[in-house]
Short mmCIF file of C-alpha atoms and ligand atoms in Angstrom, two decimals:
data_model
loop_
_atom_site.label_atom_id
_atom_site.label_comp_id
_atom_site.label_asym_id
_atom_site.label_seq_id
_atom_site.Cartn_x
_atom_site.Cartn_y
_atom_site.Cartn_z
CA UNK A 4 -8.22 0.17 4.52
CA UNK A 5 -9.29 2.03 1.44
CA UNK A 6 -6.96 3.13 -1.30
CA UNK A 7 -5.41 6.39 -0.21
CA UNK A 8 -3.22 8.77 -2.14
CA UNK A 9 -1.03 11.80 -1.76
CA UNK A 10 -1.55 14.95 -3.82
CA UNK A 11 1.80 16.73 -4.14
CA UNK A 12 2.57 20.18 -5.56
CA UNK A 13 6.20 19.56 -6.55
CA UNK A 14 9.09 21.88 -7.36
CA UNK A 15 9.19 23.60 -3.94
CA UNK A 16 12.36 23.94 -1.88
CA UNK A 17 12.18 22.52 1.64
CA UNK A 18 13.77 23.96 4.75
CA UNK A 19 13.86 23.51 8.49
CA UNK A 20 14.73 20.67 10.81
CA UNK A 21 13.32 17.20 11.21
CA UNK A 22 13.39 14.60 13.99
CA UNK A 23 13.67 11.12 12.49
CA UNK A 24 11.22 8.49 13.82
CA UNK A 25 12.21 5.30 15.63
CA UNK A 26 13.28 2.36 13.48
CA UNK A 27 10.54 0.04 12.18
CA UNK A 28 13.03 -2.79 11.67
CA UNK A 29 14.20 -2.45 15.26
CA UNK A 30 10.74 -2.12 16.84
CA UNK A 31 9.33 -5.27 15.18
CA UNK A 32 11.87 -7.83 16.49
CA UNK A 33 11.95 -6.15 19.92
CA UNK A 34 8.16 -6.41 20.19
CA UNK A 35 8.45 -10.13 19.38
CA UNK A 36 11.31 -10.57 21.88
CA UNK A 37 9.21 -8.99 24.66
CA UNK A 38 7.34 -12.33 24.74
CA UNK A 39 10.40 -13.87 26.42
CA UNK A 40 9.68 -11.82 29.56
CA UNK A 41 6.71 -11.81 31.90
CA UNK A 42 5.57 -8.32 32.80
CA UNK A 43 5.72 -4.79 31.37
CA UNK A 44 8.39 -3.75 28.89
CA UNK A 45 8.55 -0.01 28.10
CA UNK A 46 9.66 0.97 24.60
CA UNK A 47 10.59 4.62 23.99
CA UNK A 48 10.67 6.15 20.50
CA UNK A 49 8.47 3.38 19.10
CA UNK A 50 7.08 4.62 15.76
CA UNK A 51 3.33 4.68 14.96
CA UNK A 52 3.21 2.40 11.90
CA UNK A 53 0.77 -0.14 10.51
CA UNK A 54 3.48 -2.82 10.79
CA UNK A 55 3.86 -1.99 14.50
CA UNK A 56 0.06 -2.13 14.89
CA UNK A 57 0.09 -5.55 13.16
CA UNK A 58 2.67 -6.76 15.71
CA UNK A 59 0.58 -5.42 18.59
CA UNK A 60 -2.47 -7.22 17.16
CA UNK A 61 -0.50 -10.47 17.23
CA UNK A 62 0.67 -9.84 20.82
CA UNK A 63 -2.88 -9.04 21.93
CA UNK A 64 -4.20 -12.16 20.13
CA UNK A 65 -1.73 -14.24 22.14
CA UNK A 66 -3.06 -12.59 25.32
CA UNK A 67 -0.70 -9.70 25.97
CA UNK A 68 -1.80 -6.12 26.48
CA UNK A 69 -0.23 -3.09 24.86
CA UNK A 70 -0.91 0.59 25.29
CA UNK A 71 0.62 3.83 24.09
CA UNK A 72 1.40 6.86 26.20
CA UNK A 73 2.73 9.46 23.73
CA UNK A 74 5.56 7.84 21.82
CA UNK A 75 6.08 5.37 24.64
CA UNK A 76 4.71 1.87 24.15
CA UNK A 77 4.03 -0.34 27.18
CA UNK A 78 3.68 -4.05 26.44
CA UNK A 79 2.56 -6.44 29.21
CA UNK A 80 3.38 -10.06 28.37
CA UNK A 81 2.46 -11.45 31.81
CA UNK A 82 -0.52 -13.54 30.81
CA UNK A 83 -0.65 -15.30 27.46
CA UNK A 84 -3.40 -17.67 26.44
CA UNK A 85 -2.73 -18.75 22.88
CA UNK A 86 0.29 -20.28 21.17
CA UNK A 87 -0.66 -19.92 17.54
CA UNK A 88 -0.88 -17.06 15.07
CA UNK A 89 -3.74 -17.33 12.55
CA UNK A 90 -2.95 -16.92 8.88
CA UNK A 91 -5.04 -13.74 8.72
CA UNK A 92 -2.56 -12.05 11.04
CA UNK A 93 0.50 -13.72 9.50
CA UNK A 94 -0.41 -12.39 6.08
CA UNK A 95 -0.96 -8.86 7.32
CA UNK A 96 2.77 -8.56 7.76
CA UNK A 97 5.33 -10.79 6.09
CA UNK A 98 7.93 -10.17 8.77
CA UNK A 99 5.66 -11.74 11.41
CA UNK A 100 7.92 -14.80 11.05
CA UNK A 101 10.03 -12.90 13.61
CA UNK A 102 7.54 -14.13 16.26
CA UNK A 103 8.55 -17.77 15.73
CA UNK A 104 11.72 -17.72 17.84
CA UNK A 105 10.03 -15.91 20.73
CA UNK A 106 6.94 -18.10 20.72
CA UNK A 107 8.82 -21.41 20.58
CA UNK A 108 10.97 -20.21 23.49
CA UNK A 109 7.90 -19.32 25.54
CA UNK A 110 5.42 -22.06 24.63
CA UNK A 111 7.38 -25.12 23.43
CA UNK A 112 4.54 -25.61 20.90
CA UNK A 113 3.63 -23.11 18.18
CA UNK A 114 1.39 -23.14 15.13
CA UNK A 115 1.65 -20.39 12.55
CA UNK A 116 1.03 -20.19 8.86
CA UNK A 117 3.83 -19.75 6.40
CA UNK A 118 4.33 -16.02 5.97
CA UNK A 119 3.10 -14.91 2.56
CA UNK A 120 5.52 -13.72 -0.07
CA UNK A 121 5.41 -10.01 -0.65
CA UNK A 122 5.94 -7.40 -3.32
CA UNK A 123 9.69 -8.08 -3.24
CA UNK A 124 9.23 -11.66 -4.44
CA UNK A 125 9.17 -14.92 -2.46
CA UNK A 126 10.49 -14.41 1.04
CA UNK A 127 12.03 -17.80 1.94
CA UNK A 128 12.48 -18.76 5.59
CA UNK A 129 14.66 -21.85 5.12
CA UNK A 130 17.49 -20.34 7.19
CA UNK A 131 15.11 -19.62 10.08
CA UNK A 132 13.72 -23.17 10.07
CA UNK A 133 17.04 -25.03 9.68
CA UNK A 134 18.57 -23.02 12.55
CA UNK A 135 15.64 -23.68 14.91
CA UNK A 136 15.76 -27.39 14.00
CA UNK A 137 19.43 -27.42 15.03
CA UNK A 138 18.31 -25.95 18.37
CA UNK A 139 15.92 -28.84 19.00
CA UNK A 140 12.70 -27.58 17.44
CA UNK A 141 10.71 -30.15 15.46
CA UNK A 142 9.01 -28.31 12.62
CA UNK A 143 6.38 -29.87 10.35
CA UNK A 144 5.35 -27.90 7.30
CA UNK A 145 1.96 -28.95 6.05
CA UNK A 146 -0.59 -27.12 3.89
CA UNK A 147 1.21 -23.79 4.38
CA UNK A 148 1.15 -24.20 8.14
CA UNK A 149 4.20 -24.46 10.42
CA UNK A 150 3.65 -26.84 13.32
CA UNK A 151 6.60 -26.42 15.71
CA UNK A 152 7.28 -28.24 18.95
CA UNK A 153 10.15 -28.72 21.39
CA UNK A 154 9.98 -32.39 22.41
CA UNK A 155 13.00 -32.36 24.67
CA UNK A 156 14.62 -28.97 25.33
CA UNK A 157 15.44 -25.84 23.34
CA UNK A 158 19.22 -25.87 23.33
CA UNK A 159 22.11 -23.85 21.95
CA UNK A 160 23.84 -24.74 18.64
CA UNK A 161 26.61 -23.58 16.36
CA UNK A 162 24.81 -22.05 13.38
CA UNK A 163 26.54 -20.91 10.21
CA UNK A 164 24.23 -18.80 8.06
CA UNK A 165 24.77 -19.16 4.30
CA UNK A 166 23.30 -15.63 3.90
CA UNK A 167 23.68 -12.95 6.60
CA UNK A 168 19.89 -12.87 6.92
CA UNK A 169 18.55 -10.12 9.21
CA UNK A 170 15.40 -12.00 10.18
CA UNK A 171 17.13 -15.33 10.68
CA UNK A 172 19.82 -13.73 12.86
CA UNK A 173 17.08 -12.10 14.96
CA UNK A 174 14.98 -15.26 15.30
CA UNK A 175 18.03 -17.27 16.40
CA UNK A 176 19.14 -14.62 18.93
CA UNK A 177 15.65 -14.51 20.42
CA UNK A 178 15.25 -18.31 20.60
CA UNK A 179 18.79 -18.71 22.00
CA UNK A 180 18.43 -16.08 24.75
CA UNK A 181 16.72 -18.55 27.14
CA UNK A 182 17.80 -21.82 25.49
CA UNK A 183 19.96 -24.30 27.38
CA UNK A 184 23.64 -23.70 26.64
CA UNK A 185 25.48 -21.50 24.18
CA UNK A 186 24.57 -20.56 20.61
CA UNK A 187 27.14 -19.21 18.17
CA UNK A 188 25.88 -17.57 14.98
CA UNK A 189 28.48 -17.32 12.20
CA UNK A 190 27.95 -15.01 9.21
CA UNK A 191 25.32 -13.15 11.25
CA UNK A 192 23.68 -10.03 9.86
CA UNK A 193 25.41 -6.88 11.17
CA UNK A 194 22.58 -4.31 10.79
CA UNK A 195 22.20 -1.73 13.62
CA UNK A 196 18.77 -3.23 14.29
CA UNK A 197 20.50 -6.48 15.32
CA UNK A 198 22.58 -4.56 17.86
CA UNK A 199 19.48 -2.74 19.11
CA UNK A 200 17.68 -6.07 19.64
CA UNK A 201 20.70 -7.43 21.55
CA UNK A 202 20.77 -4.27 23.69
CA UNK A 203 17.11 -4.77 24.62
CA UNK A 204 17.59 -8.49 25.36
CA UNK A 205 20.72 -7.81 27.45
CA UNK A 206 18.74 -5.17 29.37
CA UNK A 207 16.28 -8.00 30.12
CA UNK A 208 19.12 -10.12 31.48
CA UNK A 209 20.29 -11.98 28.37
CA UNK A 210 23.96 -12.71 27.73
CA UNK A 211 24.61 -11.74 24.09
CA UNK A 212 27.98 -10.62 22.78
CA UNK A 213 29.23 -9.73 19.31
CA UNK A 214 25.95 -8.26 18.00
CA UNK A 215 26.77 -6.06 15.00
CA UNK A 216 29.70 -8.32 14.10
CA UNK A 217 29.67 -11.46 11.94
CA UNK A 218 29.88 -13.81 14.94
CA UNK A 219 27.29 -13.47 17.69
CA UNK A 220 27.48 -15.54 20.90
CA UNK A 221 24.42 -16.07 23.07
CA UNK A 222 24.76 -17.77 26.46
CA UNK A 223 21.29 -19.00 27.35
CA UNK A 224 19.89 -17.84 30.70
CA UNK A 225 16.98 -19.31 32.60
CA UNK A 226 14.96 -16.18 33.08
CA UNK A 227 14.54 -12.75 31.48
CA UNK A 228 12.75 -9.85 33.15
CA UNK A 229 11.07 -6.93 31.36
CA UNK A 230 13.12 -3.81 30.63
CA UNK A 231 12.72 -0.34 29.19
CA UNK A 232 14.51 0.50 25.97
CA UNK A 233 14.82 3.44 23.55
CA UNK A 234 14.54 2.32 19.94
CA UNK A 235 17.23 3.65 17.58
CA UNK A 236 16.33 6.19 14.87
CA UNK A 237 15.29 4.79 11.51
CA UNK A 238 18.27 5.04 9.13
CA UNK A 239 16.13 4.26 6.06
CA UNK A 240 13.65 7.03 6.88
CA UNK A 241 16.66 9.36 7.30
CA UNK A 242 17.99 8.28 3.87
CA UNK A 243 14.53 8.86 2.37
CA UNK A 244 14.29 12.40 3.78
CA UNK A 245 17.82 13.12 2.56
CA UNK A 246 16.70 12.00 -0.90
CA UNK A 247 13.76 14.45 -0.68
CA UNK A 248 16.14 17.27 0.31
CA UNK A 249 18.58 16.39 -2.49
CA UNK A 250 16.00 16.42 -5.31
CA UNK A 251 14.45 19.72 -4.15
CA UNK A 252 17.79 21.52 -3.70
CA UNK A 253 17.06 21.94 0.01
CA UNK A 254 19.10 22.46 3.18
CA UNK A 255 17.68 20.40 6.06
CA UNK A 256 18.86 19.84 9.62
CA UNK A 257 18.38 16.29 10.90
CA UNK A 258 18.04 15.73 14.64
CA UNK A 259 18.20 12.39 16.43
CA UNK A 260 20.01 10.35 13.84
CA UNK A 261 23.09 8.20 14.33
CA UNK A 262 25.57 9.14 11.55
CA UNK A 263 27.50 5.89 11.90
CA UNK A 264 24.34 4.00 10.78
CA UNK A 265 24.48 5.95 7.51
CA UNK A 266 28.13 5.25 6.72
CA UNK A 267 27.38 3.70 3.33
CA UNK A 268 24.68 6.27 2.42
CA UNK A 269 26.28 9.62 3.26
CA UNK A 270 29.23 9.12 0.83
CA UNK A 271 26.73 8.56 -2.01
CA UNK A 272 25.02 11.88 -1.27
CA UNK A 273 28.45 13.55 -1.12
CA UNK A 274 29.21 12.00 -4.55
CA UNK A 275 26.00 13.72 -5.72
CA UNK A 276 27.42 17.05 -4.55
CA UNK A 277 25.56 17.32 -1.23
CA UNK A 278 27.40 18.69 1.81
CA UNK A 279 26.80 16.80 5.04
CA UNK A 280 28.25 17.86 8.37
CA UNK A 281 27.68 16.46 11.83
CA UNK A 282 26.35 19.08 14.19
CA UNK A 283 25.79 18.08 17.79
CA UNK A 284 23.83 14.84 17.79
CA UNK A 285 22.42 15.58 14.34
CA UNK A 286 23.42 16.32 10.78
CA UNK A 287 23.18 19.42 8.56
CA UNK A 288 22.42 18.38 4.96
CA UNK A 289 22.97 20.91 2.14
CA UNK A 290 22.06 20.18 -1.49
CA UNK A 291 23.68 21.59 -4.65
CA UNK A 292 21.65 23.36 -7.32
CA UNK A 293 22.37 20.49 -9.71
CA UNK A 294 23.07 16.94 -8.57
CA UNK A 295 25.85 14.76 -10.00
CA UNK A 296 24.73 11.17 -10.46
CA UNK A 297 26.58 8.52 -8.41
CA UNK A 298 28.32 6.09 -10.78
CA UNK A 299 27.42 2.73 -9.25
CA UNK A 300 25.13 1.61 -6.41
CA UNK A 301 25.33 -2.06 -5.35
CA UNK A 302 22.98 -3.10 -2.54
CA UNK A 303 24.76 -5.28 0.02
CA UNK A 304 24.28 -6.56 3.56
CA UNK A 305 25.21 -4.00 6.24
CA UNK A 306 27.57 -2.14 6.34
CA UNK A 307 27.13 -2.03 2.54
CA UNK A 308 24.54 0.14 0.78
CA UNK A 309 21.12 -0.94 2.12
CA UNK A 310 18.59 -2.41 -0.29
CA UNK A 311 15.85 -0.41 1.47
CA UNK A 312 17.48 2.85 0.34
CA UNK A 313 17.81 1.74 -3.30
CA UNK A 314 14.42 3.05 -4.43
CA UNK A 315 14.65 6.56 -2.86
CA UNK A 316 18.23 6.86 -4.16
CA UNK A 317 16.98 5.98 -7.66
CA UNK A 318 14.71 9.05 -7.52
CA UNK A 319 17.82 11.11 -6.75
CA UNK A 320 19.75 9.54 -9.64
CA UNK A 321 16.79 10.20 -11.97
CA UNK A 322 17.37 13.98 -11.83
CA UNK A 323 21.16 14.01 -11.44
CA UNK A 324 23.74 14.69 -14.15
CA UNK A 325 25.11 11.56 -15.76
CA UNK A 326 24.48 7.83 -15.65
CA UNK A 327 23.97 5.71 -12.52
CA UNK A 328 24.06 1.90 -12.51
CA UNK A 329 22.13 0.14 -9.74
CA UNK A 330 22.69 -3.53 -8.88
CA UNK A 331 20.02 -4.95 -6.55
CA UNK A 332 21.74 -7.95 -4.96
CA UNK A 333 19.35 -8.59 -2.07
CA UNK A 334 15.93 -9.17 -3.64
CA UNK A 335 14.97 -10.42 -7.06
CA UNK A 336 12.17 -8.01 -7.79
CA UNK A 337 12.73 -4.69 -6.15
CA UNK A 338 12.27 -2.42 -9.17
CA UNK A 339 8.49 -1.97 -9.14
CA UNK A 340 9.05 1.79 -8.76
CA UNK A 341 10.98 2.00 -12.08
CA UNK A 342 7.93 1.99 -14.38
CA UNK A 343 6.30 4.64 -12.19
CA UNK A 344 9.43 6.83 -12.07
CA UNK A 345 9.43 6.70 -15.89
CA UNK A 346 5.91 8.19 -15.83
CA UNK A 347 7.55 11.22 -14.18
CA UNK A 348 9.89 11.36 -17.18
CA UNK A 349 12.82 9.47 -15.69
CA UNK A 350 15.05 7.55 -18.14
CA UNK A 351 15.62 4.10 -16.58
CA UNK A 352 16.25 0.71 -18.16
CA UNK A 353 16.14 -2.55 -16.18
CA UNK A 354 17.99 -5.74 -17.08
CA UNK A 355 17.40 -8.35 -14.34
CA UNK A 356 19.07 -7.08 -11.18
CA UNK A 357 20.65 -4.13 -12.97
CA UNK A 358 18.93 -0.77 -13.51
CA UNK A 359 20.62 1.94 -15.59
CA UNK A 360 19.46 5.50 -14.86
CA UNK A 361 20.27 8.33 -17.25
CA UNK A 362 19.62 11.53 -15.28
CA UNK A 363 17.23 14.06 -16.85
CA UNK A 364 17.06 17.79 -16.23
CA UNK A 365 13.68 17.71 -14.51
CA UNK A 366 10.75 15.44 -13.76
CA UNK A 367 7.19 16.24 -14.82
CA UNK A 368 4.15 15.71 -12.60
CA UNK A 369 2.33 12.39 -13.01
CA UNK A 370 -0.30 10.06 -11.51
CA UNK A 371 1.55 6.98 -10.22
CA UNK A 372 0.90 3.79 -8.26
CA UNK A 373 3.11 2.44 -5.48
CA UNK A 374 3.49 -1.34 -5.15
CA UNK A 375 5.79 -1.69 -2.15
CA UNK A 376 6.97 0.23 0.89
CA UNK A 377 10.24 1.77 -0.30
CA UNK A 378 9.01 2.12 -3.88
CA UNK A 379 6.18 4.26 -2.51
CA UNK A 380 8.76 6.43 -0.73
CA UNK A 381 10.71 6.84 -3.96
CA UNK A 382 7.57 8.02 -5.78
CA UNK A 383 6.85 10.63 -3.09
CA UNK A 384 10.45 11.88 -3.40
CA UNK A 385 10.03 12.14 -7.19
CA UNK A 386 6.66 13.94 -6.81
CA UNK A 387 8.29 16.53 -4.52
CA UNK A 388 10.77 17.25 -7.34
CA UNK A 389 8.41 17.20 -10.34
CA UNK A 390 6.90 20.57 -11.16
CA UNK A 391 3.10 20.60 -10.99
CA UNK A 392 0.50 18.45 -9.29
CA UNK A 393 1.26 14.72 -8.88
CA UNK A 394 -0.86 11.95 -7.38
CA UNK A 395 0.77 8.99 -5.66
CA UNK A 396 -1.62 6.05 -5.05
CA UNK A 397 -0.89 3.15 -2.69
CA UNK A 398 -0.03 5.15 0.41
CA UNK A 399 -1.10 2.18 2.51
CA UNK A 400 2.28 0.65 1.59
CA UNK A 401 4.05 3.77 2.83
CA UNK A 402 2.23 3.76 6.17
CA UNK A 403 3.83 0.41 6.98
CA UNK A 404 7.19 2.15 7.53
CA UNK A 405 6.79 5.93 7.56
CA UNK A 406 5.09 7.68 10.46
CA UNK A 407 2.97 10.66 9.31
CA UNK A 408 5.20 11.31 6.29
CA UNK A 409 2.88 14.01 4.92
CA UNK A 410 3.08 15.90 8.24
CA UNK A 411 6.88 15.57 8.35
CA UNK A 412 7.23 16.86 4.78
CA UNK A 413 4.65 19.63 5.29
CA UNK A 414 6.60 20.81 8.35
CA UNK A 415 9.56 21.24 5.99
CA UNK A 416 7.47 23.35 3.59
CA UNK A 417 6.26 20.70 1.14
CA UNK A 418 2.76 21.00 -0.33
CA UNK A 419 1.48 17.46 0.21
CA UNK A 420 -2.03 16.34 1.16
CA UNK A 421 -3.44 12.91 1.86
CA UNK A 422 -6.77 12.02 0.20
C1 LIG B 5 14.87 -7.42 6.66
O1 LIG B 5 14.07 -8.34 5.96
C2 LIG B 5 14.11 -6.10 6.62
N1 LIG B 5 12.80 -6.26 7.27
C3 LIG B 5 13.92 -5.67 5.16
O2 LIG B 5 13.30 -4.39 5.19
C4 LIG B 5 15.28 -5.52 4.51
O3 LIG B 5 15.10 -5.20 3.16
C5 LIG B 5 16.04 -6.85 4.64
O4 LIG B 5 16.14 -7.23 6.03
C6 LIG B 5 17.45 -6.76 4.07
O5 LIG B 5 18.15 -5.75 4.75
C7 LIG B 5 12.75 -6.21 8.61
O6 LIG B 5 13.74 -6.07 9.30
C8 LIG B 5 11.38 -6.35 9.22
P1 LIG B 5 16.83 -11.03 4.99
P2 LIG B 5 14.44 -9.93 6.03
O7 LIG B 5 16.41 -12.27 5.70
O8 LIG B 5 14.92 -10.26 7.38
C9 LIG B 5 17.14 -14.31 1.63
C10 LIG B 5 11.77 -2.77 4.62
O9 LIG B 5 11.71 -2.17 3.55
N2 LIG B 5 16.72 -15.29 2.66
O10 LIG B 5 18.08 -10.32 5.44
O11 LIG B 5 13.29 -10.68 5.48
C11 LIG B 5 16.02 -13.34 1.27
O12 LIG B 5 15.17 -13.90 0.28
C12 LIG B 5 11.98 -4.26 4.63
O13 LIG B 5 11.74 -2.25 5.76
C13 LIG B 5 16.71 -16.64 2.35
O14 LIG B 5 17.03 -17.04 1.24
O15 LIG B 5 15.63 -9.98 4.99
C14 LIG B 5 16.78 -12.16 0.74
O16 LIG B 5 17.11 -12.37 -0.62
C15 LIG B 5 11.83 -4.85 3.25
N3 LIG B 5 16.32 -17.54 3.31
C16 LIG B 5 18.09 -12.17 1.56
O17 LIG B 5 18.17 -13.48 2.16
C17 LIG B 5 15.94 -17.13 4.57
O18 LIG B 5 15.61 -18.00 5.42
C18 LIG B 5 18.11 -11.15 2.69
O19 LIG B 5 16.92 -11.35 3.41
C19 LIG B 5 15.94 -15.75 4.86
C20 LIG B 5 16.34 -14.84 3.89
#
């Protein structure tokens, strides 16, 4: 995929209504979990993203078929022929580790390469591996390859996570769904995407309770059958679009979002002076002429402020009155957008996990480079605000998680073109 970029004429007010896409971080684990069934699962509201395509490539490599009809995705996992994922596919998408639990439950023997690190720093998987070992999986790590086998039987276990890891919680739930006996996950991640995965698995016949809470109980069943499921709206895409509305002084109506998934984000926009009201099954978002900077943003596991919304929110803080302190507690290097925001004229200083933003009156157009998914989103938000013509390179990062972002923004009146 060649280098692509957005050309943005910033400084325009947006208006209209937007339907938020399905959640990337819900679609990915559900696609992996579909391997537990034999037959056709139907996923509604599945977003068109390069990370989803990467997952479909893995499923097809294993022997499944997948086809789209509109925004419905039909995955047939009846016949599978391979039980390993080559490193070329593993490195296309770091979160492909989410296939491990599903494949070990289906095949009893799996080879896959260690997922690469990514722009956010090393992405350890120790919690995934230690949990699966407790469930009876023998895992050899050699030369960057994971060689996993179930010698006896995949069985339930009591697993206490030292970190409420989203991916580890998902891998354990998936592996436990058809394991022998009961699995209890303590200190489980509570993200809405965990609950959505449990809803899909329970629709397939699993017995999972407590998803969304810190203790999840999975009673293994012998057999799961395919189901249809509507994927929840993407709360991080919603937060990104709200950031775009805030920095352009716009009033936007959001359809198809679940306000309760934004419980730690909406108060921050209200602190900035935005008015947000529920209306039907959506939200009306109104921005003030001048934003007030939020005082302190600490990223935390759900239901705290999500790390994925930190970058877009930093673009908001960059043009708000006052000083905002960010503390990025989830990843060690998630400030790659800071140097690029400073090219727009933002005043930001980084000290380790802390970033201090001193809001400026306005941003000036610039030519910037994205280096990760949410950083790219933050740069597009800043370009929409900066007067003049800006170029944002590295859109291939953006396309991992945002479906047709330039079309969505254009439909709201933005002047944005993809080169
Ligand atoms: C998921 O990643 C999301 N990805 C990330 O979104 C999100 O930023 C992250 O959760 C936190 O909310 C998907 O859902 C596909 P973690 P994941 O395991 O599961 C450490 C985006 O922008 N850790 O909850 O990889 C880890 O290093 C992406 O859409 C271990 O130490 O995140 C991190 O510091 C980026 N050992 C912390 O836990 C492990 O075995 C949280 O990671 C696993 C994780």
